[in-house]
Tab-separated table of C-alpha atoms and ligand atoms in Angstrom:
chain	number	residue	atom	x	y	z
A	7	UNK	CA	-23.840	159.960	92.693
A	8	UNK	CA	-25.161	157.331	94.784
A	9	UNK	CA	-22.089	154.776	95.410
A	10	UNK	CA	-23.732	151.235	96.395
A	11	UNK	CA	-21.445	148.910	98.893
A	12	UNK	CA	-22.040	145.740	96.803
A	13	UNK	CA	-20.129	144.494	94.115
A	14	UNK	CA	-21.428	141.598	92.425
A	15	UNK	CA	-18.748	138.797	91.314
A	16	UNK	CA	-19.763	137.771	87.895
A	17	UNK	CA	-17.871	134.468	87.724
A	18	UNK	CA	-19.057	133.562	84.657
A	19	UNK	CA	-17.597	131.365	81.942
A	20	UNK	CA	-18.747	133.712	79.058
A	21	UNK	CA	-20.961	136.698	77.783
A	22	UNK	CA	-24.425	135.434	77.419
A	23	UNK	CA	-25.107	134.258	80.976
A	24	UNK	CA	-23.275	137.066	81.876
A	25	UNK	CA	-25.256	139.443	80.262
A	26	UNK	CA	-28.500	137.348	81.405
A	27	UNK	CA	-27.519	137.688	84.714
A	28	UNK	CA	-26.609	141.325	84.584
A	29	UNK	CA	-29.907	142.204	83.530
A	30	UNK	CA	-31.574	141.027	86.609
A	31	UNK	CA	-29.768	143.249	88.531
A	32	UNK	CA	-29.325	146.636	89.267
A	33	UNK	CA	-27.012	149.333	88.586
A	34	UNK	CA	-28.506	151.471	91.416
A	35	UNK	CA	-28.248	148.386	94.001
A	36	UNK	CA	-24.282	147.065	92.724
A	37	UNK	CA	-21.135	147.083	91.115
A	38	UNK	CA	-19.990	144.452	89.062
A	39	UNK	CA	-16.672	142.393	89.025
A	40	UNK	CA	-15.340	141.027	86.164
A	41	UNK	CA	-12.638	138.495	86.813
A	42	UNK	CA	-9.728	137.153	84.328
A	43	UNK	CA	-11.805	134.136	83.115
A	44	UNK	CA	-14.826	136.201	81.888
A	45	UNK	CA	-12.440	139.129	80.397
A	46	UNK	CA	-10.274	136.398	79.032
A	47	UNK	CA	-13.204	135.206	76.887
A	48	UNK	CA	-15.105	137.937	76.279
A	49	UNK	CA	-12.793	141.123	76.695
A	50	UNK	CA	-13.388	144.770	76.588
A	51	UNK	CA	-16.256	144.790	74.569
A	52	UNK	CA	-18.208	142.905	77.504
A	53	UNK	CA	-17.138	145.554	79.640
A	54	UNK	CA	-18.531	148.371	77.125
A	55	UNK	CA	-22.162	146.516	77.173
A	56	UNK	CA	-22.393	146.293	81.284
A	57	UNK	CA	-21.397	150.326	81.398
A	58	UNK	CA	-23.818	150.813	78.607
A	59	UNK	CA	-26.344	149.011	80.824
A	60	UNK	CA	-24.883	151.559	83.819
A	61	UNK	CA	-22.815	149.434	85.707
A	62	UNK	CA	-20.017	150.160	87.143
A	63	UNK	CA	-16.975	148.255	86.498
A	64	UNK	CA	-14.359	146.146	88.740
A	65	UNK	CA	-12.014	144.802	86.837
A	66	UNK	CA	-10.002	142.172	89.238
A	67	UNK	CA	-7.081	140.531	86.851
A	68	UNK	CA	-4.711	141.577	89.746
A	69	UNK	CA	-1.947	142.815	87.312
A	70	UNK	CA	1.809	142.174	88.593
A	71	UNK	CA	4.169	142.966	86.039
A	72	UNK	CA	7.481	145.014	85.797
A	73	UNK	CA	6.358	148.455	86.586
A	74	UNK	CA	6.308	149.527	82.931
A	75	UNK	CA	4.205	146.789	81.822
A	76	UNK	CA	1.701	147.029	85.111
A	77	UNK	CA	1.154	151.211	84.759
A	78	UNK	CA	0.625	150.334	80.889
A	79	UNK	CA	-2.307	147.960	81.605
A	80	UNK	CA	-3.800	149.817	84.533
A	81	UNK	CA	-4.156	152.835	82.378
A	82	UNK	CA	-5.827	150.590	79.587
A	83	UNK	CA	-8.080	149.694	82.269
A	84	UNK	CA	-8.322	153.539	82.744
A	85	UNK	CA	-8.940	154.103	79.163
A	86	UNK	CA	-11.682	151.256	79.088
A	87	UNK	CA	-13.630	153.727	81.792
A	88	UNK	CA	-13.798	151.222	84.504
A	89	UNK	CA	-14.384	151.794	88.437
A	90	UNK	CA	-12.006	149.907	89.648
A	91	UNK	CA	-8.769	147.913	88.958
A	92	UNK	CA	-6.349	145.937	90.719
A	93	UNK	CA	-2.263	144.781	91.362
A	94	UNK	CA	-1.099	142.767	93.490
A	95	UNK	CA	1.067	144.637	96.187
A	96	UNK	CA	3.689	141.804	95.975
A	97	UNK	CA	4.948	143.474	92.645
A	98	UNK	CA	6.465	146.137	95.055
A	99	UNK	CA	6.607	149.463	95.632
A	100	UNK	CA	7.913	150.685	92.310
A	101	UNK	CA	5.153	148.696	90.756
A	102	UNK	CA	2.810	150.116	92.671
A	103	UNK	CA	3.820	153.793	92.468
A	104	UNK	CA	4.087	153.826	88.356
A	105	UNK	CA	0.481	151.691	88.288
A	106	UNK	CA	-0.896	154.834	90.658
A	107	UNK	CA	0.747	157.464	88.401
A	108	UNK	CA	-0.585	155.848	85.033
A	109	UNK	CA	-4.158	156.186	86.746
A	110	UNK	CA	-3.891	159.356	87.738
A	111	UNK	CA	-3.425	160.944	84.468
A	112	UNK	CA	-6.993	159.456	82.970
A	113	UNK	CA	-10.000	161.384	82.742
A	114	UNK	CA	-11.660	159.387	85.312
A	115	UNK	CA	-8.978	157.530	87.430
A	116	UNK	CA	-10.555	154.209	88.251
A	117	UNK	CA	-10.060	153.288	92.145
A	118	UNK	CA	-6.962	151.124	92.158
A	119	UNK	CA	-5.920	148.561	94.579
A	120	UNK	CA	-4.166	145.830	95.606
A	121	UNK	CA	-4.449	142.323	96.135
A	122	UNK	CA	-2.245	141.382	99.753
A	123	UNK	CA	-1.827	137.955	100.476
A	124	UNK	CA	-3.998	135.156	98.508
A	125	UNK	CA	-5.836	134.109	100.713
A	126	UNK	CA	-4.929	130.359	99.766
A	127	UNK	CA	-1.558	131.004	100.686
A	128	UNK	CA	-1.148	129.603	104.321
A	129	UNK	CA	1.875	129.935	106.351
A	130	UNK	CA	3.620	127.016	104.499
A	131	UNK	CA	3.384	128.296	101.536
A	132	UNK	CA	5.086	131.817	102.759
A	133	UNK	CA	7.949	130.066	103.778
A	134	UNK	CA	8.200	127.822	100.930
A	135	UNK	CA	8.754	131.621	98.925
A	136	UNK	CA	11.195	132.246	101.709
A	137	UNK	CA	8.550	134.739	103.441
A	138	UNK	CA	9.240	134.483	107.334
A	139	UNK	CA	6.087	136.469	108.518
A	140	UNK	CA	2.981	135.381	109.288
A	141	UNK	CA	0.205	135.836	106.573
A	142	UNK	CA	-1.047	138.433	108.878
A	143	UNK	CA	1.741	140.153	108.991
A	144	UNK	CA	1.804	140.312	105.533
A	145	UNK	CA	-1.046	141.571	105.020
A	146	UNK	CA	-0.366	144.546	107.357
A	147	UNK	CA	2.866	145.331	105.476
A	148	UNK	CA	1.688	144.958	101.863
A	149	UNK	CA	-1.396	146.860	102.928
A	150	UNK	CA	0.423	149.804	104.148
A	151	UNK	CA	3.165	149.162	101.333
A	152	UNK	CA	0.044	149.873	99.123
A	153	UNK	CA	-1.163	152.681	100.591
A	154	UNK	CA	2.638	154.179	100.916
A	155	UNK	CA	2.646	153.892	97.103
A	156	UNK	CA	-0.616	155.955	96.396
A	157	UNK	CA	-2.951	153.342	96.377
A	158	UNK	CA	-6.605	153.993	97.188
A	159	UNK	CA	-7.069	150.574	98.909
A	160	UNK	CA	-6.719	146.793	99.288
A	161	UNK	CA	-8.563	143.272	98.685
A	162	UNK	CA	-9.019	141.850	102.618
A	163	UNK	CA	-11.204	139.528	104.717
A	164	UNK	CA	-13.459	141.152	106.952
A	165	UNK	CA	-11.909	139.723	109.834
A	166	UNK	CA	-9.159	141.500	108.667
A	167	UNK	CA	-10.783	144.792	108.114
A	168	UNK	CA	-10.754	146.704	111.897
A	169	UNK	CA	-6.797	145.886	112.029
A	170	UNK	CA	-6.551	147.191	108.712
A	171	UNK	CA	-8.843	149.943	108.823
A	172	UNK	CA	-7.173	151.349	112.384
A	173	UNK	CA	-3.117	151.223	110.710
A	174	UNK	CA	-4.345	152.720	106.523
A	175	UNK	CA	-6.868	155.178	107.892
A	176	UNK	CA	-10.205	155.627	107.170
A	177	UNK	CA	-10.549	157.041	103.766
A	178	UNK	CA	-8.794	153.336	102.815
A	179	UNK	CA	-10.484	151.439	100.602
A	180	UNK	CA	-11.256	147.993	102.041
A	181	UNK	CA	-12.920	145.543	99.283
A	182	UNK	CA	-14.021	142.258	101.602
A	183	UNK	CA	-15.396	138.845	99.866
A	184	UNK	CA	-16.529	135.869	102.140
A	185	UNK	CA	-19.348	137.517	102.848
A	186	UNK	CA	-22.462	135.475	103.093
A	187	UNK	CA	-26.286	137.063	104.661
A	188	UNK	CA	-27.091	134.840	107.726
A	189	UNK	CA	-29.370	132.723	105.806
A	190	UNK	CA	-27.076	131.650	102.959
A	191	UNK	CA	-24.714	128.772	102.253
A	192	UNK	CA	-21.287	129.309	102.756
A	193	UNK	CA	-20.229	127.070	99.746
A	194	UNK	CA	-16.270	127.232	99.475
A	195	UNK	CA	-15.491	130.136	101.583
A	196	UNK	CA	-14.305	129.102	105.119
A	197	UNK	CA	-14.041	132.531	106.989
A	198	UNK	CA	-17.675	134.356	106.363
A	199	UNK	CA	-19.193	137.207	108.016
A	200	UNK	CA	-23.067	138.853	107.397
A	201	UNK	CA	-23.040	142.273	104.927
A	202	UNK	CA	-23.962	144.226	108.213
A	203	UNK	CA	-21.181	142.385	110.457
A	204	UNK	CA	-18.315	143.107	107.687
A	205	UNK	CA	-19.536	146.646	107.166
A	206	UNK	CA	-19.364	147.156	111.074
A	207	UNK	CA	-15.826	146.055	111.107
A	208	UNK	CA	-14.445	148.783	108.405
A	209	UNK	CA	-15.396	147.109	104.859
A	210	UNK	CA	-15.793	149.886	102.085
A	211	UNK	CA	-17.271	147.316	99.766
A	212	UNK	CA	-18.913	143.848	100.266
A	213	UNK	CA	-18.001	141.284	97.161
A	214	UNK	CA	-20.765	139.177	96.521
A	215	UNK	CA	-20.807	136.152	94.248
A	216	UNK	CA	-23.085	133.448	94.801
A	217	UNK	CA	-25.933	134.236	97.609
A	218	UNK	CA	-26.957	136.906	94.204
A	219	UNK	CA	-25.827	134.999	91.164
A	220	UNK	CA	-27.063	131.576	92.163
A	221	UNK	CA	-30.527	132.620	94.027
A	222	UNK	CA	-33.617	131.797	92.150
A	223	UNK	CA	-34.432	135.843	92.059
A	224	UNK	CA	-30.900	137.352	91.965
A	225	UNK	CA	-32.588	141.265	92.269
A	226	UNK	CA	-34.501	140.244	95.443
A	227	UNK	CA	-31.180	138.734	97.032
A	228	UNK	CA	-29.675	141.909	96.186
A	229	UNK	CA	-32.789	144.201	97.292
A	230	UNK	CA	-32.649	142.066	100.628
A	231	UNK	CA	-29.140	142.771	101.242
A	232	UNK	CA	-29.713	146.159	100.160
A	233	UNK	CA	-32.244	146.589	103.104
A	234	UNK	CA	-29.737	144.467	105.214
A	235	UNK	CA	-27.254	147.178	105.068
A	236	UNK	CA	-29.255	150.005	104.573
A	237	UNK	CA	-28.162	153.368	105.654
A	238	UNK	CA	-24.502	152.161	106.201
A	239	UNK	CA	-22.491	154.059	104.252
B	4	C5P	O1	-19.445	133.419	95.385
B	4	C5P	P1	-18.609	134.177	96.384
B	4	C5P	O2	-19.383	135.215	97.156
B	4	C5P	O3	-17.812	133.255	97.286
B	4	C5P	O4	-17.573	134.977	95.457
B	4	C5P	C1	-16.544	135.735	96.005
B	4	C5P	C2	-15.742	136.379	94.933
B	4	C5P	O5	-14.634	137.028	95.569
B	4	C5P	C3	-15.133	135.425	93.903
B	4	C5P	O6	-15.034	136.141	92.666
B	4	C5P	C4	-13.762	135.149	94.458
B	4	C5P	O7	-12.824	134.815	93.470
B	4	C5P	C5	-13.419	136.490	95.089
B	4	C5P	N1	-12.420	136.427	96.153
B	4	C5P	C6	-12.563	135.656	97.294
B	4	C5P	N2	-11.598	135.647	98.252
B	4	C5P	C7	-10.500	136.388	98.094
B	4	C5P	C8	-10.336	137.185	96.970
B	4	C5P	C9	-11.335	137.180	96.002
B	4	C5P	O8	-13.572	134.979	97.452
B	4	C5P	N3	-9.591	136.397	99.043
């Protein structure tokens, strides 16, 4: 089946415009992602209605638990049929390794993986945890921590994407936001880079919020990034 690089981030406060916005888009062209406000309000039936509508599900409410707990709510996730799921790797390796296991055993594993460092953690706030390394550092070792534990892939920049992609291997999954086409605003995000640039340095998948859910024709943003990044697979 034909896998598209895009996930669309619908950060949306509740179901209808969620739905509205869903159906000017395209199943063929995108993923969605479905964050913990949305899923908080709406749930799993909102889930059931984009799949209906053939979407393809990322479900990003990063999950760090015990490792029961964590393996018990990725493999709801699993049960709810969605594409993809995610922990955050700073649960640990145990975590990490029982989420991977509970996955496994579904009927159609969802791709799971794992949030590194937030990215609005800066050095400061590392050390205030106690963390000595660098947030690039600790990227590098959660990322690898994450694959170690049978992980299919992590949440990065794109700038952090060729380091990445060069120490995981290439059949890591790399899921980059901050991505913004050449034209568009870059609206909160301070470190962007173009679909085609972040593809070229070793993204799997390009999240996209707002240059699609906030354009006056969200399909034709989409179809233009399509074309933007067609034929990169
Ligand atoms: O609208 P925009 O394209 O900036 O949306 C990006 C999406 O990716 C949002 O859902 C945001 O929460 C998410 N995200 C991010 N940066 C990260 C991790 C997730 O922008 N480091």
């Amino acid at each position: 089946m034909h896998d598209p690089r895009i996930i669309v981030a619908l950060d949306c406060p509740s179901a209808v415009p969620a739905l509205e916005l869903a159906a000017r888009l395209e199943p063929a062209l995108c993923h969605l992602k479905v964050g913990k406000e949305l899923f908080t309000a709406e749930g799993p039936q909102l889930i059931e209605q984009f799949m209906q509508r053939g979407f393809e599900i990322f479900l990003d409410l990063k999950f760090h638990d015990i490792p029961n707990t964590t393996a018990q709510a990725c493999k709801a996730a699993a049960t709810l049929g969605v594409w993809m799921v995610n922990v955050h790797a700073l649960g640990g390796r145990k975590m990490m390794e029982a989420a991977s296991a509970a996955v496994a055993q579904a009927a159609h594993p969802p791709k799971l993986i794992a949030v590194t460092v937030l990215t609005s953690m800066a050095q400061e706030d590392l050390s205030e945890l106690g963390l000595a390394a660098t947030p690039a550092e600790m990227v590098l070792r959660l990322a690898q921590l994450a694959r170690d534990s049978g992980l299919d892939g992590v949440v990065c920049s794109a700038q952090e994407a060729p380091l990445l992609r060069q120490h995981c291997g290439k059949e890591f999954c790399l899921v980059t936001p901050g991505i913004r086409p050449a034209d568009a605003a870059a609206d909160d995000q301070s470190r962007i880079m173009t679909p085609r640039a972040a593809l070229e340095n070793g993204a799997s998948y390009l999240v996209i919020g707002r240059p699609i859910t906030r354009a006056a024709d969200p399909l034709q943003a989409l179809q233009q990034i399509s074309q933007q990044i067609g034929g990169m697979a």
